[in-house]
mmCIF file of C-alpha atoms in Angstrom:
data_model
loop_
_atom_site.group_PDB
_atom_site.id
_atom_site.type_symbol
_atom_site.label_atom_id
_atom_site.label_comp_id
_atom_site.label_asym_id
_atom_site.label_seq_id
_atom_site.Cartn_x
_atom_site.Cartn_y
_atom_site.Cartn_z
ATOM 1 C CA MET A 1 -21.488 -9.891 49.381
ATOM 2 C CA ARG A 2 -19.655 -9.905 46.074
ATOM 3 C CA GLY A 3 -19.380 -13.702 46.211
ATOM 4 C CA THR A 4 -23.094 -13.955 46.921
ATOM 5 C CA HIS A 5 -23.871 -11.769 43.926
ATOM 6 C CA ARG A 6 -21.777 -14.033 41.662
ATOM 7 C CA ILE A 7 -23.573 -17.073 43.013
ATOM 8 C CA LEU A 8 -26.882 -15.338 42.469
ATOM 9 C CA THR A 9 -26.045 -14.775 38.862
ATOM 10 C CA THR A 10 -25.133 -18.458 38.456
ATOM 11 C CA ILE A 11 -28.231 -20.493 38.619
ATOM 12 C CA VAL A 12 -30.380 -17.930 37.021
ATOM 13 C CA ALA A 13 -28.419 -18.244 33.862
ATOM 14 C CA LEU A 14 -28.961 -21.926 33.936
ATOM 15 C CA LEU A 15 -32.618 -21.376 34.401
ATOM 16 C CA ALA A 16 -33.011 -19.133 31.414
ATOM 17 C CA LEU A 17 -31.532 -21.556 28.991
ATOM 18 C CA GLN A 18 -34.061 -24.203 28.201
ATOM 19 C CA LEU A 19 -37.647 -23.534 29.007
ATOM 20 C CA GLY A 20 -39.727 -20.595 28.142
ATOM 21 C CA SER A 21 -42.359 -18.768 30.029
ATOM 22 C CA LEU A 22 -45.784 -18.563 28.432
ATOM 23 C CA VAL A 23 -45.505 -14.790 28.442
ATOM 24 C CA ALA A 24 -41.744 -14.447 27.955
ATOM 25 C CA PRO A 25 -40.142 -17.013 25.627
ATOM 26 C CA ALA A 26 -37.635 -19.358 27.253
ATOM 27 C CA TYR A 27 -34.159 -20.162 26.019
ATOM 28 C CA ALA A 28 -32.958 -23.748 26.152
ATOM 29 C CA CYS A 29 -29.599 -25.081 27.221
ATOM 30 C CA GLY A 30 -28.232 -28.573 26.828
ATOM 31 C CA CYS A 31 -28.370 -29.518 30.474
ATOM 32 C CA GLY A 32 -31.570 -28.094 31.743
ATOM 33 C CA ALA A 33 -34.398 -25.661 31.421
ATOM 34 C CA MET A 34 -34.284 -22.107 32.721
ATOM 35 C CA ILE A 35 -37.426 -20.088 33.268
ATOM 36 C CA PRO A 36 -37.674 -16.376 34.132
ATOM 37 C CA THR A 37 -40.718 -14.964 35.859
ATOM 38 C CA LYS A 38 -43.544 -13.564 33.756
ATOM 39 C CA ASP A 39 -43.009 -10.281 31.906
ATOM 40 C CA GLN A 40 -39.232 -10.714 32.125
ATOM 41 C CA ARG A 41 -36.756 -12.069 29.618
ATOM 42 C CA ILE A 42 -33.472 -13.872 29.946
ATOM 43 C CA GLY A 43 -31.282 -15.075 27.100
ATOM 44 C CA VAL A 44 -28.180 -17.228 27.119
ATOM 45 C CA ASP A 45 -25.421 -16.209 24.721
ATOM 46 C CA ARG A 46 -23.520 -19.445 25.096
ATOM 47 C CA GLU A 47 -23.503 -22.625 27.147
ATOM 48 C CA GLU A 48 -20.193 -24.194 28.186
ATOM 49 C CA SER A 49 -19.731 -27.329 30.263
ATOM 50 C CA ALA A 50 -16.727 -29.166 31.629
ATOM 51 C CA VAL A 51 -17.568 -32.858 31.977
ATOM 52 C CA ARG A 52 -15.452 -35.279 34.024
ATOM 53 C CA TRP A 53 -16.191 -39.013 33.714
ATOM 54 C CA ASP A 54 -14.062 -41.748 35.296
ATOM 55 C CA GLY A 55 -16.129 -44.692 34.080
ATOM 56 C CA ARG A 56 -18.487 -44.659 37.063
ATOM 57 C CA THR A 57 -19.129 -41.088 38.156
ATOM 58 C CA GLU A 58 -19.902 -38.054 36.012
ATOM 59 C CA THR A 59 -19.466 -34.433 37.063
ATOM 60 C CA VAL A 60 -20.867 -31.589 34.974
ATOM 61 C CA VAL A 61 -19.704 -28.032 35.638
ATOM 62 C CA MET A 62 -21.749 -25.468 33.686
ATOM 63 C CA ARG A 63 -21.041 -21.839 32.889
ATOM 64 C CA PHE A 64 -23.353 -19.414 31.108
ATOM 65 C CA ASN A 65 -23.219 -15.896 29.736
ATOM 66 C CA VAL A 66 -26.640 -14.302 29.964
ATOM 67 C CA HIS A 67 -28.459 -11.097 29.131
ATOM 68 C CA GLY A 68 -31.935 -9.735 29.831
ATOM 69 C CA ASP A 69 -33.886 -8.103 32.633
ATOM 70 C CA ALA A 70 -34.869 -11.128 34.744
ATOM 71 C CA LYS A 71 -34.507 -10.841 38.535
ATOM 72 C CA HIS A 72 -35.941 -14.263 39.375
ATOM 73 C CA ALA A 73 -35.750 -17.604 37.615
ATOM 74 C CA ALA A 74 -36.036 -21.355 38.101
ATOM 75 C CA TRP A 75 -34.202 -24.233 36.485
ATOM 76 C CA ILE A 76 -34.554 -28.001 36.103
ATOM 77 C CA MET A 77 -32.002 -30.546 34.876
ATOM 78 C CA PRO A 78 -32.635 -34.275 34.284
ATOM 79 C CA VAL A 79 -29.923 -36.643 35.585
ATOM 80 C CA PRO A 80 -29.722 -40.450 35.220
ATOM 81 C CA SER A 81 -29.209 -41.055 38.973
ATOM 82 C CA ARG A 82 -29.066 -39.376 42.386
ATOM 83 C CA ALA A 83 -27.157 -36.102 42.106
ATOM 84 C CA GLY A 84 -25.112 -33.885 44.381
ATOM 85 C CA VAL A 85 -25.090 -30.121 43.733
ATOM 86 C CA THR A 86 -22.455 -27.540 44.691
ATOM 87 C CA LEU A 87 -21.052 -24.332 43.234
ATOM 88 C CA GLY A 88 -18.177 -24.689 40.755
ATOM 89 C CA ASP A 89 -14.809 -22.938 40.588
ATOM 90 C CA PRO A 90 -15.117 -19.688 38.557
ATOM 91 C CA GLU A 91 -11.492 -20.080 37.400
ATOM 92 C CA LEU A 92 -11.984 -23.537 35.855
ATOM 93 C CA PHE A 93 -12.996 -22.465 32.365
ATOM 94 C CA ASP A 94 -10.297 -19.814 32.097
ATOM 95 C CA ALA A 95 -7.712 -22.494 32.909
ATOM 96 C CA LEU A 96 -9.168 -24.841 30.288
ATOM 97 C CA ASP A 97 -9.207 -22.044 27.708
ATOM 98 C CA ARG A 98 -5.526 -21.299 28.292
ATOM 99 C CA LEU A 99 -4.619 -24.974 28.090
ATOM 100 C CA THR A 100 -6.396 -25.490 24.765
ATOM 101 C CA GLU A 101 -5.469 -22.275 22.976
ATOM 102 C CA PRO A 102 -4.927 -22.779 19.220
ATOM 103 C CA GLU A 103 -1.348 -23.068 18.049
ATOM 104 C CA GLN A 104 -0.199 -19.856 16.385
ATOM 105 C CA ARG A 105 1.756 -20.173 13.119
ATOM 106 C CA ASP A 106 2.931 -17.747 10.450
ATOM 107 C CA ARG A 107 2.023 -18.485 6.838
ATOM 108 C CA PHE A 108 4.061 -16.583 4.244
ATOM 109 C CA HIS A 109 2.972 -15.479 0.790
ATOM 110 C CA PHE A 110 5.154 -14.253 -2.069
ATOM 111 C CA TRP A 111 3.030 -11.691 -3.888
ATOM 112 C CA PRO A 112 1.746 -8.632 -1.963
ATOM 113 C CA ARG A 113 -1.862 -8.580 -0.804
ATOM 114 C CA GLU A 114 -4.132 -5.916 0.584
ATOM 115 C CA GLY A 115 -2.349 -4.485 3.615
ATOM 116 C CA ASP A 116 1.135 -5.272 2.212
ATOM 117 C CA TRP A 117 3.368 -2.684 0.561
ATOM 118 C CA PRO A 118 2.585 -1.034 -1.831
ATOM 119 C CA PHE A 119 -1.120 -1.565 -0.988
ATOM 120 C CA ASP A 120 -0.873 -0.632 2.712
ATOM 121 C CA LEU A 121 -2.531 2.737 2.469
ATOM 122 C CA ASP A 122 -3.408 2.909 6.177
ATOM 123 C CA HIS A 123 -0.583 2.482 8.658
ATOM 124 C CA GLY A 124 -2.673 3.175 11.774
ATOM 125 C CA ASP A 125 -3.282 0.582 14.473
ATOM 126 C CA GLU A 126 -6.339 -1.565 13.854
ATOM 127 C CA ALA A 127 -8.678 -2.510 16.675
ATOM 128 C CA GLY A 128 -9.068 -6.195 17.386
ATOM 129 C CA ALA A 129 -11.876 -7.552 15.670
ATOM 130 C CA PRO A 130 -21.651 -14.809 25.735
ATOM 131 C CA ALA A 131 -41.768 -29.275 50.807
ATOM 132 C CA PRO A 132 -45.374 -29.820 49.765
ATOM 133 C CA GLY A 133 -45.442 -32.704 47.367
ATOM 134 C CA ALA A 134 -47.648 -34.225 44.721
ATOM 135 C CA SER A 135 -48.583 -37.779 43.884
ATOM 136 C CA GLY A 136 -45.875 -39.416 41.779
ATOM 137 C CA VAL A 137 -43.094 -37.084 42.983
ATOM 138 C CA GLY A 138 -40.481 -37.879 45.619
ATOM 139 C CA VAL A 139 -38.352 -35.233 47.327
ATOM 140 C CA VAL A 140 -34.871 -36.708 47.787
ATOM 141 C CA GLY A 141 -33.523 -33.546 49.376
ATOM 142 C CA ARG A 142 -33.959 -29.829 49.521
ATOM 143 C CA GLU A 143 -31.293 -27.403 50.673
ATOM 144 C CA ARG A 144 -30.171 -23.818 50.546
ATOM 145 C CA LEU A 145 -27.096 -23.202 48.356
ATOM 146 C CA GLY A 146 -26.095 -19.591 48.660
ATOM 147 C CA PRO A 147 -29.073 -17.612 47.330
ATOM 148 C CA PHE A 148 -30.591 -20.723 45.727
ATOM 149 C CA ASP A 149 -33.291 -23.150 46.753
ATOM 150 C CA VAL A 150 -32.191 -26.554 45.408
ATOM 151 C CA ALA A 151 -34.572 -29.523 45.228
ATOM 152 C CA ARG A 152 -33.565 -33.043 44.177
ATOM 153 C CA LEU A 153 -36.568 -34.965 42.908
ATOM 154 C CA THR A 154 -37.825 -38.286 41.560
ATOM 155 C CA ALA A 155 -40.956 -38.580 39.430
ATOM 156 C CA THR A 156 -43.059 -41.299 37.835
ATOM 157 C CA ASP A 157 -45.436 -38.880 36.118
ATOM 158 C CA PRO A 158 -44.378 -35.731 34.171
ATOM 159 C CA ASP A 159 -47.713 -34.024 34.956
ATOM 160 C CA ALA A 160 -47.214 -34.631 38.677
ATOM 161 C CA LEU A 161 -43.669 -33.287 38.401
ATOM 162 C CA GLY A 162 -44.941 -30.124 36.714
ATOM 163 C CA THR A 163 -47.581 -29.695 39.429
ATOM 164 C CA TRP A 164 -45.007 -30.083 42.201
ATOM 165 C CA LEU A 165 -42.692 -27.532 40.611
ATOM 166 C CA ARG A 166 -45.413 -24.910 40.196
ATOM 167 C CA THR A 167 -46.772 -25.525 43.690
ATOM 168 C CA ASN A 168 -43.315 -24.999 45.161
ATOM 169 C CA GLY A 169 -42.469 -21.782 43.328
ATOM 170 C CA PHE A 170 -40.721 -23.191 40.227
ATOM 171 C CA GLU A 171 -42.674 -21.411 37.519
ATOM 172 C CA LEU A 172 -42.810 -23.715 34.518
ATOM 173 C CA PRO A 173 -44.381 -23.529 31.039
ATOM 174 C CA GLU A 174 -46.927 -26.223 30.267
ATOM 175 C CA ARG A 175 -45.034 -27.473 27.205
ATOM 176 C CA LEU A 176 -42.131 -28.684 29.369
ATOM 177 C CA THR A 177 -44.251 -31.530 30.716
ATOM 178 C CA GLY A 178 -44.205 -33.425 27.420
ATOM 179 C CA ALA A 179 -40.471 -32.857 27.001
ATOM 180 C CA LEU A 180 -39.827 -34.559 30.364
ATOM 181 C CA GLN A 181 -41.720 -37.733 29.373
ATOM 182 C CA PRO A 182 -38.633 -39.620 27.981
ATOM 183 C CA TYR A 183 -36.759 -39.019 31.241
ATOM 184 C CA VAL A 184 -39.701 -40.178 33.358
ATOM 185 C CA GLU A 185 -39.915 -43.376 31.295
ATOM 186 C CA ARG A 186 -36.218 -44.066 31.927
ATOM 187 C CA ARG A 187 -36.630 -43.309 35.659
ATOM 188 C CA TRP A 188 -34.185 -40.423 35.675
ATOM 189 C CA GLU A 189 -34.117 -37.971 38.553
ATOM 190 C CA TYR A 190 -34.162 -34.156 38.533
ATOM 191 C CA VAL A 191 -32.336 -31.201 40.001
ATOM 192 C CA ALA A 192 -34.603 -28.170 40.340
ATOM 193 C CA VAL A 193 -33.192 -24.810 41.377
ATOM 194 C CA ARG A 194 -35.118 -21.709 42.375
ATOM 195 C CA LEU A 195 -33.417 -18.384 42.799
ATOM 196 C CA ALA A 196 -34.107 -16.766 46.153
ATOM 197 C CA PRO A 197 -32.007 -13.593 45.868
ATOM 198 C CA GLN A 198 -30.786 -11.664 48.877
ATOM 199 C CA GLN A 199 -30.650 -8.520 46.716
ATOM 200 C CA GLU A 200 -34.131 -8.150 45.303
ATOM 201 C CA ASP A 201 -33.167 -5.642 42.611
ATOM 202 C CA ALA A 202 -30.301 -7.740 41.207
ATOM 203 C CA VAL A 203 -30.577 -8.416 37.466
ATOM 204 C CA LEU A 204 -29.133 -11.556 35.928
ATOM 205 C CA GLN A 205 -26.513 -10.481 33.421
ATOM 206 C CA GLY A 206 -23.016 -11.411 32.317
ATOM 207 C CA GLU A 207 -20.952 -14.445 33.295
ATOM 208 C CA LEU A 208 -22.516 -16.563 36.009
ATOM 209 C CA THR A 209 -20.798 -18.554 38.714
ATOM 210 C CA PRO A 210 -20.575 -22.194 37.519
ATOM 211 C CA LEU A 211 -22.846 -24.867 38.932
ATOM 212 C CA ARG A 212 -21.411 -28.332 39.634
ATOM 213 C CA ILE A 213 -23.612 -31.448 39.489
ATOM 214 C CA THR A 214 -22.294 -34.956 40.212
ATOM 215 C CA PHE A 215 -24.062 -38.290 39.631
ATOM 216 C CA ALA A 216 -23.299 -41.946 38.965
ATOM 217 C CA SER A 217 -23.433 -43.025 35.328
ATOM 218 C CA PRO A 218 -22.145 -46.146 33.522
ATOM 219 C CA GLU A 219 -21.767 -44.080 30.345
ATOM 220 C CA LEU A 220 -20.836 -40.506 29.525
ATOM 221 C CA VAL A 221 -24.117 -38.774 28.769
ATOM 222 C CA TYR A 222 -24.859 -35.072 28.360
ATOM 223 C CA PRO A 223 -28.597 -34.201 28.633
ATOM 224 C CA MET A 224 -29.787 -32.286 25.559
ATOM 225 C CA ARG A 225 -33.446 -33.173 24.900
ATOM 226 C CA LEU A 226 -34.852 -30.107 26.666
ATOM 227 C CA SER A 227 -32.925 -27.846 24.293
ATOM 228 C CA ARG A 228 -35.519 -28.646 21.635
ATOM 229 C CA LEU A 229 -37.760 -26.130 23.426
ATOM 230 C CA ALA A 230 -35.451 -23.255 22.488
ATOM 231 C CA GLU A 231 -36.788 -20.624 20.118
ATOM 232 C CA THR A 232 -33.357 -19.463 18.922
ATOM 233 C CA SER A 233 -30.279 -21.299 17.622
ATOM 234 C CA GLN A 234 -28.072 -22.888 20.281
ATOM 235 C CA SER A 235 -24.290 -23.014 20.675
ATOM 236 C CA LEU A 236 -22.635 -25.701 22.805
ATOM 237 C CA GLY A 237 -19.050 -25.990 24.019
ATOM 238 C CA LEU A 238 -17.932 -29.157 25.841
ATOM 239 C CA TYR A 239 -14.658 -29.808 27.672
ATOM 240 C CA ILE A 240 -14.580 -33.567 28.230
ATOM 241 C CA LEU A 241 -12.062 -35.014 30.691
ATOM 242 C CA ALA A 242 -11.850 -38.819 30.642
ATOM 243 C CA GLU A 243 -9.406 -41.667 30.222
ATOM 244 C CA HIS A 244 -9.598 -41.457 26.418
ATOM 245 C CA ARG A 245 -10.625 -39.086 23.667
ATOM 246 C CA MET A 246 -14.423 -38.937 23.639
ATOM 247 C CA GLU A 247 -16.794 -37.992 20.819
ATOM 248 C CA PRO A 248 -20.603 -38.029 20.400
ATOM 249 C CA ARG A 249 -22.180 -41.066 18.774
ATOM 250 C CA SER A 250 -24.357 -38.811 16.605
ATOM 251 C CA PRO A 251 -25.079 -35.104 16.018
ATOM 252 C CA ILE A 252 -28.596 -35.568 17.565
ATOM 253 C CA GLY A 253 -30.151 -33.066 15.157
ATOM 254 C CA GLY A 254 -27.451 -30.390 15.137
ATOM 255 C CA ASP A 255 -24.476 -29.645 12.923
ATOM 256 C CA ALA A 256 -21.626 -32.158 13.011
ATOM 257 C CA PRO A 257 -19.655 -31.679 16.269
ATOM 258 C CA GLU A 258 -16.185 -30.204 15.692
ATOM 259 C CA VAL A 259 -13.155 -31.295 17.727
ATOM 260 C CA THR A 260 -10.979 -28.240 18.429
ATOM 261 C CA PHE A 261 -8.558 -29.930 20.850
ATOM 262 C CA ALA A 262 -7.659 -33.472 21.860
ATOM 263 C CA GLY A 263 -4.703 -34.595 23.928
ATOM 264 C CA ARG A 264 -3.403 -35.873 27.244
ATOM 265 C CA ILE A 265 -2.898 -33.182 29.882
ATOM 266 C CA GLU A 266 -1.286 -32.829 33.282
ATOM 267 C CA PRO A 267 -3.974 -31.204 35.473
ATOM 268 C CA ALA A 268 -2.956 -28.055 37.321
ATOM 269 C CA GLY A 269 -4.656 -25.216 39.174
ATOM 270 C CA PRO A 270 -8.472 -25.335 39.266
ATOM 271 C CA ILE A 271 -8.558 -28.329 36.898
ATOM 272 C CA VAL A 272 -7.177 -30.515 39.706
ATOM 273 C CA GLY A 273 -10.345 -29.840 41.692
ATOM 274 C CA LEU A 274 -12.323 -31.573 38.955
ATOM 275 C CA THR A 275 -10.008 -34.364 37.815
ATOM 276 C CA GLY A 276 -7.465 -34.947 40.569
ATOM 277 C CA GLU A 277 -3.726 -34.855 39.861
ATOM 278 C CA GLN A 278 -3.460 -37.851 37.523
ATOM 279 C CA PRO A 279 -3.091 -37.191 33.762
ATOM 280 C CA VAL A 280 -6.345 -37.302 31.797
ATOM 281 C CA HIS A 281 -7.382 -36.980 28.186
ATOM 282 C CA LEU A 282 -9.068 -33.694 27.292
ATOM 283 C CA THR A 283 -11.392 -33.381 24.295
ATOM 284 C CA VAL A 284 -12.944 -30.041 23.367
ATOM 285 C CA LEU A 285 -16.088 -30.106 21.225
ATOM 286 C CA GLU A 286 -18.004 -27.275 19.553
ATOM 287 C CA GLN A 287 -21.470 -27.755 18.096
ATOM 288 C CA GLU A 288 -24.157 -25.526 16.624
ATOM 289 C CA PHE A 289 -27.898 -26.227 16.656
ATOM 290 C CA PRO A 290 -29.463 -23.915 14.026
ATOM 291 C CA HIS A 291 -32.822 -25.690 14.460
ATOM 292 C CA PRO A 292 -33.168 -26.751 18.119
ATOM 293 C CA GLU A 293 -36.563 -28.336 17.476
ATOM 294 C CA ARG A 294 -34.719 -31.102 15.592
ATOM 295 C CA ILE A 295 -32.831 -32.296 18.700
ATOM 296 C CA ASP A 296 -33.992 -35.862 19.220
ATOM 297 C CA ASP A 297 -31.744 -37.322 21.943
ATOM 298 C CA ASP A 298 -29.153 -36.652 24.624
ATOM 299 C CA HIS A 299 -25.468 -36.708 23.749
ATOM 300 C CA HIS A 300 -24.045 -40.191 24.355
ATOM 301 C CA LEU A 301 -20.259 -40.067 24.051
ATOM 302 C CA ARG A 302 -17.888 -42.926 23.291
ATOM 303 C CA ALA A 303 -14.129 -43.463 23.446
ATOM 304 C CA VAL A 304 -12.258 -43.201 20.133
ATOM 305 C CA ALA A 305 -8.587 -43.437 19.139
ATOM 306 C CA ASP A 306 -6.425 -41.120 21.277
ATOM 307 C CA THR A 307 -5.228 -39.131 18.282
ATOM 308 C CA PRO A 308 -3.922 -35.757 19.477
ATOM 309 C CA TYR A 309 -5.192 -32.615 17.800
ATOM 310 C CA ARG A 310 -4.768 -28.905 18.317
ATOM 311 C CA ARG A 311 -6.383 -26.280 16.141
ATOM 312 C CA VAL A 312 -3.943 -24.056 14.267
ATOM 313 C CA GLU A 313 -4.522 -20.359 13.608
ATOM 314 C CA TYR A 314 -2.409 -18.871 10.822
ATOM 315 C CA THR A 315 -1.183 -15.319 10.470
ATOM 316 C CA ASP A 316 -0.510 -14.482 6.831
ATOM 317 C CA ARG A 317 2.686 -12.490 6.339
ATOM 318 C CA LEU A 318 4.515 -11.174 3.289
ATOM 319 C CA LEU A 319 7.773 -13.041 2.652
ATOM 320 C CA THR A 320 10.678 -10.693 3.412
ATOM 321 C CA VAL A 321 14.447 -10.756 4.002
ATOM 322 C CA GLY A 322 16.878 -8.520 5.849
ATOM 323 C CA ASP A 323 15.228 -5.414 7.246
ATOM 324 C CA GLY A 324 11.801 -6.314 5.898
ATOM 325 C CA ILE A 325 12.597 -6.065 2.196
ATOM 326 C CA PRO A 326 9.896 -7.971 0.240
ATOM 327 C CA VAL A 327 11.300 -11.000 -1.575
ATOM 328 C CA TRP A 328 9.018 -10.303 -4.513
ATOM 329 C CA LEU A 329 10.572 -6.859 -4.896
ATOM 330 C CA LEU A 330 14.093 -8.282 -4.924
ATOM 331 C CA THR A 331 13.059 -10.995 -7.365
ATOM 332 C CA VAL A 332 11.246 -8.691 -9.763
ATOM 333 C CA GLY A 333 13.848 -5.964 -9.416
ATOM 334 C CA GLY A 334 16.680 -8.431 -9.933
ATOM 335 C CA GLY A 335 14.967 -9.860 -12.975
ATOM 336 C CA LEU A 336 14.487 -6.406 -14.491
ATOM 337 C CA LEU A 337 18.109 -5.523 -13.775
ATOM 338 C CA LEU A 338 19.382 -8.701 -15.427
ATOM 339 C CA THR A 339 17.141 -8.067 -18.415
ATOM 340 C CA ALA A 340 18.460 -4.525 -18.742
ATOM 341 C CA LEU A 341 22.090 -5.664 -18.492
ATOM 342 C CA ALA A 342 21.557 -8.380 -21.074
ATOM 343 C CA THR A 343 19.915 -5.888 -23.448
ATOM 344 C CA LEU A 344 22.779 -3.419 -22.994
ATOM 345 C CA LEU A 345 25.353 -6.100 -23.667
ATOM 346 C CA VAL A 346 23.631 -7.166 -26.879
ATOM 347 C CA VAL A 347 23.490 -3.569 -28.086
ATOM 348 C CA ARG A 348 27.181 -2.962 -27.379
ATOM 349 C CA VAL A 349 28.281 -6.169 -29.121
ATOM 350 C CA THR A 350 26.137 -5.329 -32.109
ATOM 351 C CA ARG A 351 27.699 -1.867 -32.431
ATOM 352 C CA ARG A 352 31.291 -3.183 -32.327
ATOM 353 C CA ARG A 353 30.830 -5.868 -35.026
ATOM 354 C CA PRO A 354 32.137 -4.623 -38.523
ATOM 355 C CA ALA A 355 29.845 -4.662 -41.537
ATOM 356 C CA VAL A 356 30.811 -7.478 -43.967
ATOM 357 C CA GLY A 357 29.787 -5.643 -47.185
ATOM 358 C CA ALA A 358 31.884 -2.558 -46.398
ATOM 359 C CA GLY A 359 35.142 -4.543 -46.141
ATOM 360 C CA VAL A 360 34.801 -6.116 -49.632
ATOM 361 C CA ARG A 361 34.341 -2.794 -51.398
ATOM 362 C CA SER A 362 37.495 -1.324 -49.798
ATOM 363 C CA ALA A 363 39.720 -4.172 -51.144
ATOM 364 C CA ALA A 364 38.603 -3.552 -54.717
#
C-alpha cells in the first residue's frame, strides 16, 4: 500500500507542472503539462530529470516536489517518437546527488571577521541555514500503471487531441491546444497520464515517485515548449548521461544554463539501471526561467569538449597555528613587542652616553 501511495503521488506531480486549469492556474514543467481538477491547486517546487542518451535511444526519468490540495490530476508530455512508460527508481536522484556533491575546501583569511575572535559574541550552535477516440487522434496503447491510466497517442490536429483528452477524462485548459501545435506539425507523439487513485482522499504533496519515459531520438532533446504556459518562474535541474559532455545549444528564453558538474563516472547502484555498467559522461545543468512565457523552443543538447568540472564550496576560516592561536594576533603582538624592545634599547643607550659639553668644562 505504501508503494502504491508513492506511485500515486508520482504522476500527479508531473501533471501539475505545465498546464493550468481555467479555474485553478496550472504550473508548467519542462517535460509536460500537469492539470489538477477544478477548484484544486497543485504547484511544483522544482523539476529534476535524469536523461540518458546513447545516440539512438533517450530515456527521461522525472522527479517532482509538489504542494497543494489536489487529489486528482492529468498530465501530457510530447515525445518525438513512440514511447514506453514505466515507474522510475526512487533512489536514482539521491545517488546522482551524492556523486556530484560540490568539493569542500577551506579558504583562510588573515584578519578577523564577524564570528572570529574577538568578534564572536555568540558561541552557541547555529542552525543550518521542492478508448473513445476523435478524428485525427490515434491510440497507440492504453494501460494501467499502478494507480495511473496511461495513454500513448498520435495526433494530426491539436484541436482533435484536446477533444480526445477531455472526452477520456484528461481535463485540459483550452489554451494548451495552441501550445501543442508545433509538436503536431513535427508529427510528435504524446504520453497522457490520468490519475486513478485507489485512495480517494489522498492529496498530492511532497516528493513523487519518478516516472520513466523511453523513446527513440537521433538527437538529445528535452521538451520545454509547454513550460511557457506557467504563471510562475520555473527551475530546472538536468542530469545528462551520454558519451560526452552535453550542453544546450541556446538558453531558449531562460537564464544562461549553469554547469555544476561534468566528468566521467563509473555507474553504481541505481544509476546502473539507467545507464548500464559501462562508464558514461555525466553533465549536471541548472537553469532558471524567471519569465516562462519567453520560452520559445525545446532544449536541443550537443556534445562539447569533455572538460571535467566540479563546483567548489569554500568554508572561510581564520588563519591559526598551534592550538588555534590566530596568526594575526601573533603577528601584531610580535610586532608590538619588537617595537617596545627597540624603544627600550634606544632609551637605555641614550641614558648611558656622556654629555660632550660637561667633559670640556671639567678639564679647564
